[in-house]
Short mmCIF file of C-alpha atoms and ligand atoms in Angstrom, two decimals:
data_model
loop_
_atom_site.label_atom_id
_atom_site.label_comp_id
_atom_site.label_asym_id
_atom_site.label_seq_id
_atom_site.Cartn_x
_atom_site.Cartn_y
_atom_site.Cartn_z
CA UNK A 101 44.25 53.44 93.92
CA UNK A 102 47.45 53.81 91.88
CA UNK A 103 50.64 54.81 93.67
CA UNK A 104 53.53 57.04 92.61
CA UNK A 105 57.12 57.48 93.73
CA UNK A 106 59.22 60.56 92.91
CA UNK A 107 62.99 60.69 93.28
CA UNK A 108 64.49 64.17 93.21
CA UNK A 109 68.04 65.22 92.31
CA UNK A 110 69.55 68.71 92.20
CA UNK A 111 68.53 72.07 93.57
CA UNK A 112 65.62 73.44 95.61
CA UNK A 113 63.81 74.36 92.41
CA UNK A 114 63.68 70.65 91.62
CA UNK A 115 62.36 69.92 95.13
CA UNK A 116 59.63 72.49 94.46
CA UNK A 117 58.88 71.02 91.01
CA UNK A 118 58.61 67.51 92.49
CA UNK A 119 56.16 68.83 95.05
CA UNK A 120 54.06 70.34 92.26
CA UNK A 121 54.27 67.08 90.26
CA UNK A 122 53.00 65.24 93.36
CA UNK A 123 50.14 67.76 93.39
CA UNK A 124 49.23 66.85 89.79
CA UNK A 125 49.31 63.13 90.60
CA UNK A 126 47.24 63.56 93.78
CA UNK A 127 44.70 65.43 91.66
CA UNK A 128 44.55 62.45 89.31
CA UNK A 129 43.55 60.30 92.28
CA UNK A 130 46.94 58.71 92.93
CA UNK A 131 48.78 58.57 96.25
CA UNK A 132 52.42 58.54 97.27
CA UNK A 133 54.02 55.08 97.62
CA UNK A 134 56.27 54.21 100.54
CA UNK A 135 58.97 52.93 98.17
CA UNK A 136 59.71 52.60 94.46
CA UNK A 137 58.86 48.88 94.57
CA UNK A 138 55.24 49.62 95.43
CA UNK A 139 54.84 52.32 92.82
CA UNK A 140 52.83 52.05 89.60
CA UNK A 141 54.49 55.26 88.41
CA UNK A 142 58.11 56.15 89.14
CA UNK A 143 59.30 59.67 88.31
CA UNK A 144 62.93 60.79 88.29
CA UNK A 145 63.36 64.54 88.56
CA UNK A 146 66.88 65.11 87.30
CA UNK A 147 69.81 67.54 87.53
CA UNK A 148 72.39 68.26 84.84
CA UNK A 149 74.60 70.75 86.65
CA UNK A 150 77.69 68.52 87.06
CA UNK A 151 78.74 65.37 85.23
CA UNK A 152 78.44 63.29 88.40
CA UNK A 153 74.78 64.20 88.83
CA UNK A 154 73.95 63.07 85.29
CA UNK A 155 75.94 59.83 85.53
CA UNK A 156 74.19 58.97 88.78
CA UNK A 157 70.87 59.22 87.00
CA UNK A 158 71.83 56.54 84.50
CA UNK A 159 73.05 54.17 87.21
CA UNK A 160 69.88 54.74 89.24
CA UNK A 161 67.75 54.19 86.15
CA UNK A 162 69.42 50.78 85.75
CA UNK A 163 68.19 49.81 89.21
CA UNK A 164 64.70 51.05 88.45
CA UNK A 165 64.62 48.87 85.33
CA UNK A 166 65.17 45.85 87.61
CA UNK A 167 62.21 46.92 89.75
CA UNK A 168 60.08 47.25 86.62
CA UNK A 169 61.04 43.71 85.57
CA UNK A 170 60.37 42.26 89.05
CA UNK A 171 56.98 43.91 89.14
CA UNK A 172 56.21 42.65 85.63
CA UNK A 173 56.85 39.07 86.83
CA UNK A 174 54.26 39.69 89.53
CA UNK A 175 51.83 40.89 86.84
CA UNK A 176 52.11 44.58 87.68
CA UNK A 177 52.73 47.37 85.20
CA UNK A 178 55.18 50.16 86.03
CA UNK A 179 55.34 53.46 84.18
CA UNK A 180 58.73 55.19 84.33
CA UNK A 181 59.11 58.88 83.67
CA UNK A 182 62.16 61.13 83.64
CA UNK A 183 61.69 64.88 84.05
CA UNK A 184 63.90 67.90 84.73
CA UNK A 185 67.15 69.35 83.47
CA UNK A 186 68.85 66.21 82.09
CA UNK A 187 65.86 65.67 79.83
CA UNK A 188 66.15 69.16 78.41
CA UNK A 189 69.81 68.57 77.58
CA UNK A 190 69.90 64.88 76.68
CA UNK A 191 66.44 63.73 75.64
CA UNK A 192 67.65 61.46 72.83
CA UNK A 193 70.33 59.93 75.06
CA UNK A 194 67.73 59.00 77.64
CA UNK A 195 65.54 57.37 75.03
CA UNK A 196 68.54 55.42 73.70
CA UNK A 197 70.30 54.47 76.92
CA UNK A 198 67.14 53.65 78.82
CA UNK A 199 64.55 52.29 76.41
CA UNK A 200 62.25 51.24 79.24
CA UNK A 201 61.59 54.92 80.06
CA UNK A 202 57.99 55.66 79.07
CA UNK A 203 58.11 59.43 79.00
CA UNK A 204 60.59 62.29 79.37
CA UNK A 205 59.59 65.89 80.07
CA UNK A 206 61.71 69.03 80.38
CA UNK A 207 61.44 71.34 83.42
CA UNK A 208 59.00 73.64 81.64
CA UNK A 209 56.52 71.05 80.37
CA UNK A 210 55.64 68.89 83.36
CA UNK A 211 52.19 70.49 83.56
CA UNK A 212 51.40 68.33 80.51
CA UNK A 213 51.75 65.20 82.63
CA UNK A 214 48.01 64.33 82.79
CA UNK A 215 47.79 64.40 78.99
CA UNK A 216 50.98 62.34 78.64
CA UNK A 217 49.73 59.69 81.08
CA UNK A 218 46.48 59.47 79.15
CA UNK A 219 48.32 58.98 75.85
CA UNK A 220 50.71 56.30 77.13
CA UNK A 221 48.44 53.45 76.04
CA UNK A 222 48.11 54.81 72.56
CA UNK A 223 51.79 55.06 71.72
CA UNK A 224 53.88 52.41 69.97
CA UNK A 225 56.55 51.52 72.52
CA UNK A 226 58.59 54.72 71.87
CA UNK A 227 59.46 57.03 74.74
CA UNK A 228 57.20 60.11 74.69
CA UNK A 229 59.45 63.18 74.82
CA UNK A 230 58.43 66.79 75.37
CA UNK A 231 61.26 69.29 75.73
CA UNK A 232 59.63 72.32 74.21
CA UNK A 233 60.13 75.76 75.75
CA UNK A 234 56.38 76.37 75.68
CA UNK A 235 54.73 79.75 75.15
CA UNK A 236 52.36 79.11 78.04
CA UNK A 237 53.48 79.26 81.68
CA UNK A 238 53.27 75.88 83.38
CA UNK A 239 52.07 77.66 86.54
CA UNK A 240 48.79 78.52 84.81
CA UNK A 241 48.05 74.82 84.35
CA UNK A 242 49.13 73.29 87.65
CA UNK A 243 46.70 72.51 90.46
CA UNK A 244 47.10 74.94 93.40
CA UNK A 245 50.31 74.48 95.38
CA UNK A 246 49.73 72.59 98.65
CA UNK A 247 51.53 73.65 101.81
CA UNK A 248 54.25 71.12 102.64
CA UNK A 249 54.22 71.86 106.37
CA UNK A 250 55.56 74.85 108.25
CA UNK A 251 58.18 75.63 105.58
CA UNK A 252 57.21 75.94 101.94
CA UNK A 253 59.05 76.75 98.75
CA UNK A 254 57.47 79.16 96.30
CA UNK A 255 58.97 79.55 92.81
CA UNK A 256 58.70 83.17 91.65
CA UNK A 257 61.21 83.19 88.81
CA UNK A 258 62.70 80.60 86.53
CA UNK A 259 65.52 80.46 84.01
CA UNK A 260 68.65 82.54 83.67
CA UNK A 261 70.09 85.04 81.19
CA UNK A 262 73.52 85.26 82.74
CA UNK A 263 75.24 82.54 80.73
CA UNK A 264 78.13 81.93 83.10
CA UNK A 265 80.53 80.07 80.82
CA UNK A 266 80.54 76.87 82.92
CA UNK A 267 76.80 76.55 83.50
CA UNK A 268 74.03 74.56 81.80
CA UNK A 269 71.09 76.26 83.53
CA UNK A 270 70.32 78.86 80.80
CA UNK A 271 70.07 75.93 78.36
CA UNK A 272 68.02 73.62 80.60
CA UNK A 273 65.67 76.14 82.23
CA UNK A 274 65.61 78.65 79.40
CA UNK A 275 65.59 82.42 79.61
CA UNK A 276 64.35 84.28 82.67
CA UNK A 277 60.63 84.47 83.31
CA UNK A 278 58.89 85.89 86.39
CA UNK A 279 55.47 85.01 87.77
CA UNK A 280 53.08 87.94 88.24
CA UNK A 281 52.97 89.59 91.68
CA UNK A 282 49.28 88.74 92.23
CA UNK A 283 49.84 85.06 91.48
CA UNK A 284 52.78 84.88 93.91
CA UNK A 285 50.82 86.65 96.66
CA UNK A 286 47.77 84.43 96.33
CA UNK A 287 49.94 81.30 96.38
CA UNK A 288 51.67 82.67 99.50
CA UNK A 289 48.37 83.47 101.23
CA UNK A 290 47.06 80.00 100.50
CA UNK A 291 50.21 78.37 101.88
CA UNK A 292 49.98 80.45 105.06
CA UNK A 293 46.28 79.59 105.49
CA UNK A 294 47.31 75.93 105.32
CA UNK A 295 49.90 76.30 108.08
CA UNK A 296 53.06 77.60 106.40
CA UNK A 297 55.08 79.89 108.68
CA UNK A 298 58.17 80.20 106.49
CA UNK A 299 58.28 80.82 102.75
CA UNK A 300 61.43 80.42 100.73
CA UNK A 301 61.10 82.27 97.41
CA UNK A 302 62.89 80.40 94.67
CA UNK A 303 64.46 81.28 91.36
CA UNK A 304 67.67 80.45 89.49
CA UNK A 305 68.36 84.14 89.62
CA UNK A 306 65.72 85.17 92.14
CA UNK A 307 66.81 88.77 92.62
CA UNK A 308 66.37 89.56 88.95
CA UNK A 309 62.63 88.99 89.54
CA UNK A 310 60.56 91.35 87.38
CA UNK A 311 56.93 90.24 87.63
CA UNK A 312 53.97 92.41 86.69
CA UNK A 313 51.73 93.74 89.43
CA UNK A 314 47.95 94.02 89.34
CA UNK A 315 48.22 97.18 87.19
CA UNK A 316 50.67 95.74 84.71
CA UNK A 317 53.65 97.61 86.20
CA UNK A 318 56.88 95.65 86.37
CA UNK A 319 58.01 95.13 89.98
CA UNK A 320 61.24 93.89 91.51
CA UNK A 321 62.05 91.49 94.34
CA UNK A 322 62.24 94.29 96.93
CA UNK A 323 58.65 95.28 96.11
CA UNK A 324 57.50 91.66 96.34
CA UNK A 325 59.19 91.24 99.74
CA UNK A 326 57.33 94.29 101.09
CA UNK A 327 54.02 92.89 99.85
CA UNK A 328 54.74 89.46 101.36
CA UNK A 329 55.69 91.14 104.63
CA UNK A 330 52.06 92.29 104.93
CA UNK A 331 50.69 88.73 105.05
CA UNK A 332 49.49 88.02 108.59
CA UNK A 333 50.63 84.68 109.91
CA UNK A 334 53.69 84.55 107.66
CA UNK A 335 56.62 84.66 110.09
CA UNK A 336 59.74 84.05 108.06
CA UNK A 337 60.78 84.94 104.52
CA UNK A 338 63.87 83.77 102.63
CA UNK A 339 64.89 83.99 98.99
CA UNK A 340 67.37 82.02 96.96
CA UNK A 341 69.51 82.02 94.76
CA UNK A 342 70.72 85.55 94.22
CA UNK A 343 73.13 86.91 91.65
CA UNK A 344 75.56 89.48 93.13
CA UNK A 345 75.40 91.98 90.26
CA UNK A 346 71.60 92.15 90.58
CA UNK A 347 71.55 93.08 94.29
CA UNK A 348 69.89 96.51 94.28
CA UNK A 349 69.93 99.22 96.96
CA UNK A 350 66.22 98.60 97.55
CA UNK A 351 66.89 94.93 98.15
CA UNK A 352 69.68 95.78 100.60
CA UNK A 353 67.26 98.10 102.34
CA UNK A 354 64.77 95.23 102.79
CA UNK A 355 67.30 93.61 105.10
CA UNK A 356 67.10 96.71 107.28
CA UNK A 357 63.35 97.21 107.28
CA UNK A 358 61.67 93.81 106.90
CA UNK A 359 61.94 91.93 110.16
CA UNK A 360 60.42 88.76 108.68
CA UNK A 361 63.39 88.50 106.32
CA UNK A 362 65.74 85.97 107.90
CA UNK A 363 69.32 87.14 108.59
CA UNK A 364 70.85 84.57 106.25
CA UNK A 365 71.65 85.10 102.60
CA UNK A 366 72.99 82.73 99.98
CA UNK A 367 75.03 84.81 97.56
CA UNK A 368 77.22 82.70 95.25
CA UNK A 369 80.58 84.24 94.34
CA UNK A 370 82.25 81.24 92.60
CA UNK A 371 85.81 82.65 92.75
CA UNK A 372 87.82 85.40 94.43
CA UNK A 373 89.97 86.07 91.35
CA UNK A 374 88.93 88.79 88.91
CA UNK A 375 90.64 87.00 86.02
CA UNK A 376 88.60 83.87 86.66
CA UNK A 377 85.38 85.79 87.33
CA UNK A 378 85.83 87.45 83.95
CA UNK A 379 86.48 84.12 82.21
CA UNK A 380 83.36 82.80 83.93
CA UNK A 381 81.42 85.75 82.45
CA UNK A 382 80.31 86.82 85.92
CA UNK A 383 79.22 90.46 85.92
CA UNK A 384 81.03 91.32 89.16
CA UNK A 385 84.56 91.55 90.53
CA UNK A 386 85.72 90.29 93.92
CA UNK A 387 85.83 93.87 95.24
CA UNK A 388 82.27 94.55 94.07
CA UNK A 389 81.13 91.37 95.79
CA UNK A 390 82.82 92.43 99.04
CA UNK A 391 81.22 95.85 98.74
CA UNK A 392 77.74 94.30 98.43
CA UNK A 393 78.43 92.16 101.49
CA UNK A 394 79.58 95.25 103.43
CA UNK A 395 76.44 97.20 102.48
CA UNK A 396 74.19 94.28 103.41
CA UNK A 397 75.97 94.00 106.76
CA UNK A 398 75.51 97.67 107.31
CA UNK A 399 71.76 97.23 106.70
CA UNK A 400 71.59 94.27 109.09
CA UNK A 401 74.71 93.59 111.18
CA UNK A 402 73.30 90.18 112.17
CA UNK A 403 73.35 88.87 108.58
CA UNK A 404 75.29 85.66 107.92
CA UNK A 405 76.30 84.66 104.39
CA UNK A 406 76.63 81.45 102.47
CA UNK A 407 78.03 80.96 98.98
CA UNK A 408 78.94 78.64 96.11
CA UNK A 409 82.49 78.12 94.87
CA UNK A 410 84.03 76.42 91.87
CA UNK A 411 87.69 75.36 92.02
CA UNK A 412 89.78 74.38 89.03
CA UNK A 413 88.00 76.49 86.43
CA UNK A 414 90.05 76.40 83.17
CA UNK A 415 93.17 78.54 83.56
CA UNK A 416 92.90 78.89 87.36
CA UNK A 417 96.42 79.46 88.72
CA UNK A 418 97.68 79.05 92.29
CA UNK A 419 97.40 82.83 92.62
CA UNK A 420 93.79 82.82 91.45
CA UNK A 421 93.02 80.11 93.97
CA UNK A 422 94.78 82.11 96.73
CA UNK A 423 92.47 85.02 95.91
CA UNK A 424 89.47 82.76 96.56
CA UNK A 425 90.92 81.75 99.93
CA UNK A 426 91.50 85.42 100.78
CA UNK A 427 87.91 86.28 99.96
CA UNK A 428 86.71 83.49 102.26
CA UNK A 429 88.85 84.91 105.07
CA UNK A 430 87.27 88.31 104.54
CA UNK A 431 83.62 87.23 104.48
CA UNK A 432 83.82 84.29 106.90
CA UNK A 433 80.86 82.47 105.35
CA UNK A 434 78.71 80.62 107.86
CA UNK A 435 77.91 77.93 105.31
CA UNK A 436 79.01 77.13 101.76
CA UNK A 437 78.89 74.72 98.84
CA UNK A 438 82.07 74.11 96.89
CA UNK A 439 82.61 72.06 93.75
CA UNK A 440 85.34 70.94 91.40
CA UNK A 441 84.78 72.47 87.97
CA UNK A 442 82.90 69.98 85.80
CA UNK A 443 83.18 70.22 82.04
CA UNK A 444 79.66 70.46 80.62
CA UNK A 445 79.10 69.72 76.93
CA UNK A 446 77.83 72.74 75.00
CA UNK A 447 79.09 75.36 77.45
CA UNK A 448 81.89 77.79 76.40
CA UNK A 449 84.21 76.82 79.29
CA UNK A 450 84.24 73.19 78.15
CA UNK A 451 86.13 74.35 75.04
CA UNK A 452 88.59 76.62 76.86
CA UNK A 453 92.31 75.74 76.81
CA UNK A 454 94.20 75.07 80.05
CA UNK A 455 91.70 72.67 81.62
CA UNK A 456 92.91 71.87 85.13
CA UNK A 457 94.09 68.40 86.10
CA UNK A 458 91.77 66.37 88.33
CA UNK A 459 94.54 66.00 90.95
CA UNK A 460 94.93 69.77 91.28
CA UNK A 461 91.16 70.29 91.48
CA UNK A 462 90.96 67.71 94.24
CA UNK A 463 93.77 69.34 96.25
CA UNK A 464 92.28 72.81 95.91
CA UNK A 465 88.82 71.61 96.89
CA UNK A 466 90.24 70.01 100.02
CA UNK A 467 92.09 73.19 101.03
CA UNK A 468 89.04 75.38 100.35
CA UNK A 469 86.66 73.07 102.18
CA UNK A 470 88.94 72.85 105.23
CA UNK A 471 88.79 76.62 105.45
CA UNK A 472 85.04 76.89 104.78
CA UNK A 473 84.24 74.15 107.28
CA UNK A 474 86.37 75.81 109.97
CA UNK A 475 84.35 79.04 109.66
CA UNK A 476 81.09 77.09 109.69
CA UNK A 477 82.13 75.21 112.82
CA UNK A 478 83.24 78.42 114.49
CA UNK A 479 79.92 80.10 113.72
CA UNK A 480 77.99 77.14 115.10
CA UNK A 481 80.20 77.00 118.23
CA UNK A 482 79.70 80.73 118.79
CA UNK A 483 75.96 80.02 118.91
CA UNK A 484 76.40 78.03 122.14
CA UNK A 485 74.77 79.86 125.05
CA UNK A 486 72.58 82.00 122.78
CA UNK A 487 68.81 81.69 122.59
CA UNK A 488 67.33 81.46 119.11
CA UNK A 489 63.85 81.04 117.66
CA UNK A 490 63.66 77.61 116.06
CA UNK A 491 61.00 76.45 113.65
CA UNK A 492 60.42 72.78 114.47
CA UNK A 493 59.73 70.89 111.25
CA UNK A 494 60.30 67.18 111.89
CA UNK A 495 60.52 64.48 114.51
CA UNK A 496 64.07 63.66 115.51
CA UNK A 497 65.81 60.31 115.28
CA UNK A 498 65.21 59.60 118.98
CA UNK A 499 61.80 59.46 120.65
CA UNK A 500 60.79 62.74 122.30
CA UNK A 501 63.05 64.73 119.98
CA UNK A 502 62.20 67.32 117.33
CA UNK A 503 64.41 68.91 114.68
CA UNK A 504 64.15 72.36 113.24
CA UNK A 505 65.98 75.34 111.78
CA UNK A 506 67.37 78.47 113.33
CA UNK A 507 67.11 81.80 111.47
CA UNK A 508 70.57 80.98 110.03
CA UNK A 509 69.31 77.67 108.55
CA UNK A 510 71.32 75.71 111.10
CA UNK A 511 69.86 72.28 111.83
CA UNK A 512 68.91 71.98 115.46
CA UNK A 513 67.59 69.14 117.55
CA UNK A 514 66.09 69.34 121.01
CA UNK A 515 64.01 67.36 123.46
CA UNK A 516 60.54 68.68 122.72
CA UNK A 517 56.96 67.57 122.86
CA UNK A 518 55.39 66.81 119.49
CA UNK A 519 52.81 69.53 120.15
CA UNK A 520 55.62 71.98 119.32
CA UNK A 521 55.93 70.65 115.78
CA UNK A 522 55.34 73.36 113.15
CA UNK A 523 55.83 76.11 115.71
CA UNK A 524 58.55 78.68 116.32
CA UNK A 525 59.99 78.13 119.78
CA UNK A 526 62.84 79.82 121.62
CA UNK A 527 65.69 77.41 122.25
CA UNK A 528 68.93 77.86 124.21
CA UNK A 529 71.85 76.39 122.27
CA UNK A 530 73.80 73.84 124.31
CA UNK A 531 76.17 72.22 121.86
CA UNK A 532 77.32 72.47 118.27
CA UNK A 533 79.06 70.46 115.56
CA UNK A 534 79.68 71.52 111.99
CA UNK A 535 76.32 70.21 110.80
CA UNK A 536 73.97 70.58 113.73
CA UNK A 537 73.16 72.33 116.99
CA UNK A 538 71.49 70.85 120.01
CA UNK A 539 69.49 72.90 122.44
CA UNK A 540 67.08 73.15 125.28
CA UNK A 541 63.70 74.83 125.18
CA UNK A 542 63.71 77.89 127.40
CA UNK A 543 61.03 78.46 129.99
CA UNK A 544 59.87 81.72 128.51
CA UNK A 545 59.41 80.04 125.11
CA UNK A 546 56.91 81.76 122.96
CA UNK A 547 55.37 81.09 119.65
CA UNK A 548 55.38 83.38 116.72
CA UNK A 549 58.20 85.88 117.05
CA UNK A 550 61.70 85.84 115.70
CA UNK A 551 64.02 87.39 118.26
CA UNK A 552 67.68 86.69 117.93
N1 SAH B 241 71.78 80.26 89.93
C1 SAH B 241 72.68 80.02 90.93
C2 SAH B 241 73.19 78.59 91.06
C3 SAH B 241 73.14 77.66 89.94
S1 SAH B 241 73.85 76.10 90.06
C4 SAH B 241 73.82 81.00 90.80
O1 SAH B 241 73.98 81.64 89.83
O2 SAH B 241 74.58 81.09 91.69
C5 SAH B 241 74.51 75.93 91.67
C6 SAH B 241 75.98 75.97 91.72
O3 SAH B 241 76.55 74.90 91.02
C7 SAH B 241 76.62 77.19 91.12
O4 SAH B 241 76.54 78.29 91.96
C8 SAH B 241 78.02 76.73 90.89
O5 SAH B 241 78.82 76.94 92.02
C9 SAH B 241 77.87 75.24 90.66
N2 SAH B 241 78.12 74.87 89.26
C10 SAH B 241 77.40 75.25 88.18
N3 SAH B 241 77.96 74.73 87.05
C11 SAH B 241 79.05 74.04 87.44
C12 SAH B 241 80.05 73.29 86.75
N4 SAH B 241 80.05 73.18 85.43
N5 SAH B 241 81.01 72.71 87.50
C13 SAH B 241 81.04 72.81 88.83
N6 SAH B 241 80.12 73.49 89.53
C14 SAH B 241 79.13 74.11 88.85
FE1 SF4 B 242 74.18 79.33 86.05
FE2 SF4 B 242 75.36 81.66 86.25
FE3 SF4 B 242 72.76 81.54 85.75
FE4 SF4 B 242 73.68 80.84 88.14
S1 SF4 B 242 73.82 82.89 87.23
S2 SF4 B 242 72.18 79.73 86.93
S3 SF4 B 242 75.64 79.91 87.67
S4 SF4 B 242 74.39 80.86 84.40
FE1 F3S B 243 70.33 71.01 88.53
FE2 F3S B 243 68.55 72.05 86.92
FE3 F3S B 243 68.70 72.81 89.45
S1 F3S B 243 70.61 71.51 86.39
S2 F3S B 243 70.86 72.60 89.92
S3 F3S B 243 68.16 70.81 88.75
S4 F3S B 243 68.22 74.08 87.70
#
């Protein structure tokens, strides 16, 4: 039986795509290899969002070439494929810089993998490249999504029409498309029947979801959340990533009325300065963002927020940066991702004057992260003494230990019998660092309900 190995870079959408690619390969009778060295097929699922991510791909590909050569000496063939966002943006570069790559597929064409693998023998040593934005939806051609344990991702929307001036996603994932309501619901039901307790709905701009329902009527994310809420056995729902300007009143209301919706929301703001937000082509101001947060909090006072930030966008002054710090002090995010602006070829911001020096970007990132981390640590410390429902997903590093997630996505580890794996258990929080909580299972632990 042939073996495959998939290495995934980038966002949760890529994690989901890799899972679906594994599904295709399993269907072809292959199985997952323990390491790249044992694999007959190695797939790189790539990310183009920042320069570092792309450069890392080329250095990793170099190492994979060595594995291919070692295996060839032992008489074994290795097929190497690159998929994902870098392919969409730099297909020719991949073929030139890494000639040993057998095929390269964009994020919207990986459903053609079986056909590509079949054709490999017939080609004449050139890399097979497919970066079309196809008319068909890949979801119609993939084998059914398999549950990946108690927590599963479910892509409901792909692509983005926002064209933030720094971002490659509209070019790599194309324009927005939404999967029909019925298709999403049947995938969700199947995942739950296979043991999924938590579904994380995915999309580059998930709250602009506009899928058709069974009658051909266009429906939004709020509608979809209500329908998912009706699925028995589904305990937790999350959705990511949202765009602030597309947060509707109905969606805010879901956080009041849908108890399965976890009290944690990732809502990227990028900057606290209106001048920079405008230059970024974001369709919201800092005040509008704060207003959305306030209305969400009013709907569910237990909500905690996370966000994405970019420092050193072209033209960012000390005052602009101060405005970002002020916004952080107002929202007190419980978790966040922050990045130095990375100049991406083909995006409008790459051509803007007043690019910021690396040294300044580095200093600002440090200051911002110190602040973000202090709020995250405080939030985790404030959890000590509370009891929270934890969904145990994995075995811990030490014997007799399990790890899981709280409703706020905090990592938690506790002494727990393995029979509690894939269950929601009430845990009293004993200790906290910035990245993890530790806890003790309470006597009145119960499965299946999310009390906070
Ligand atoms: N669709 C999501 C996130 C897309 S990418 C959204 O709109 O929020 C994830 C994050 O990467 C972005 O939120 C942004 O903070 C960061 N990012 C995107 N392009 C970047 C660039 N050129 N340089 C630095 N960070 C970037
Ligand atoms: Fe990129 Fe902006 Fe679209 Fe997010 S909303 S994917 S940052 S263009
Ligand atoms: Fe990266 Fe593509 Fe996701 S560029 S962040 S893998 S959408």
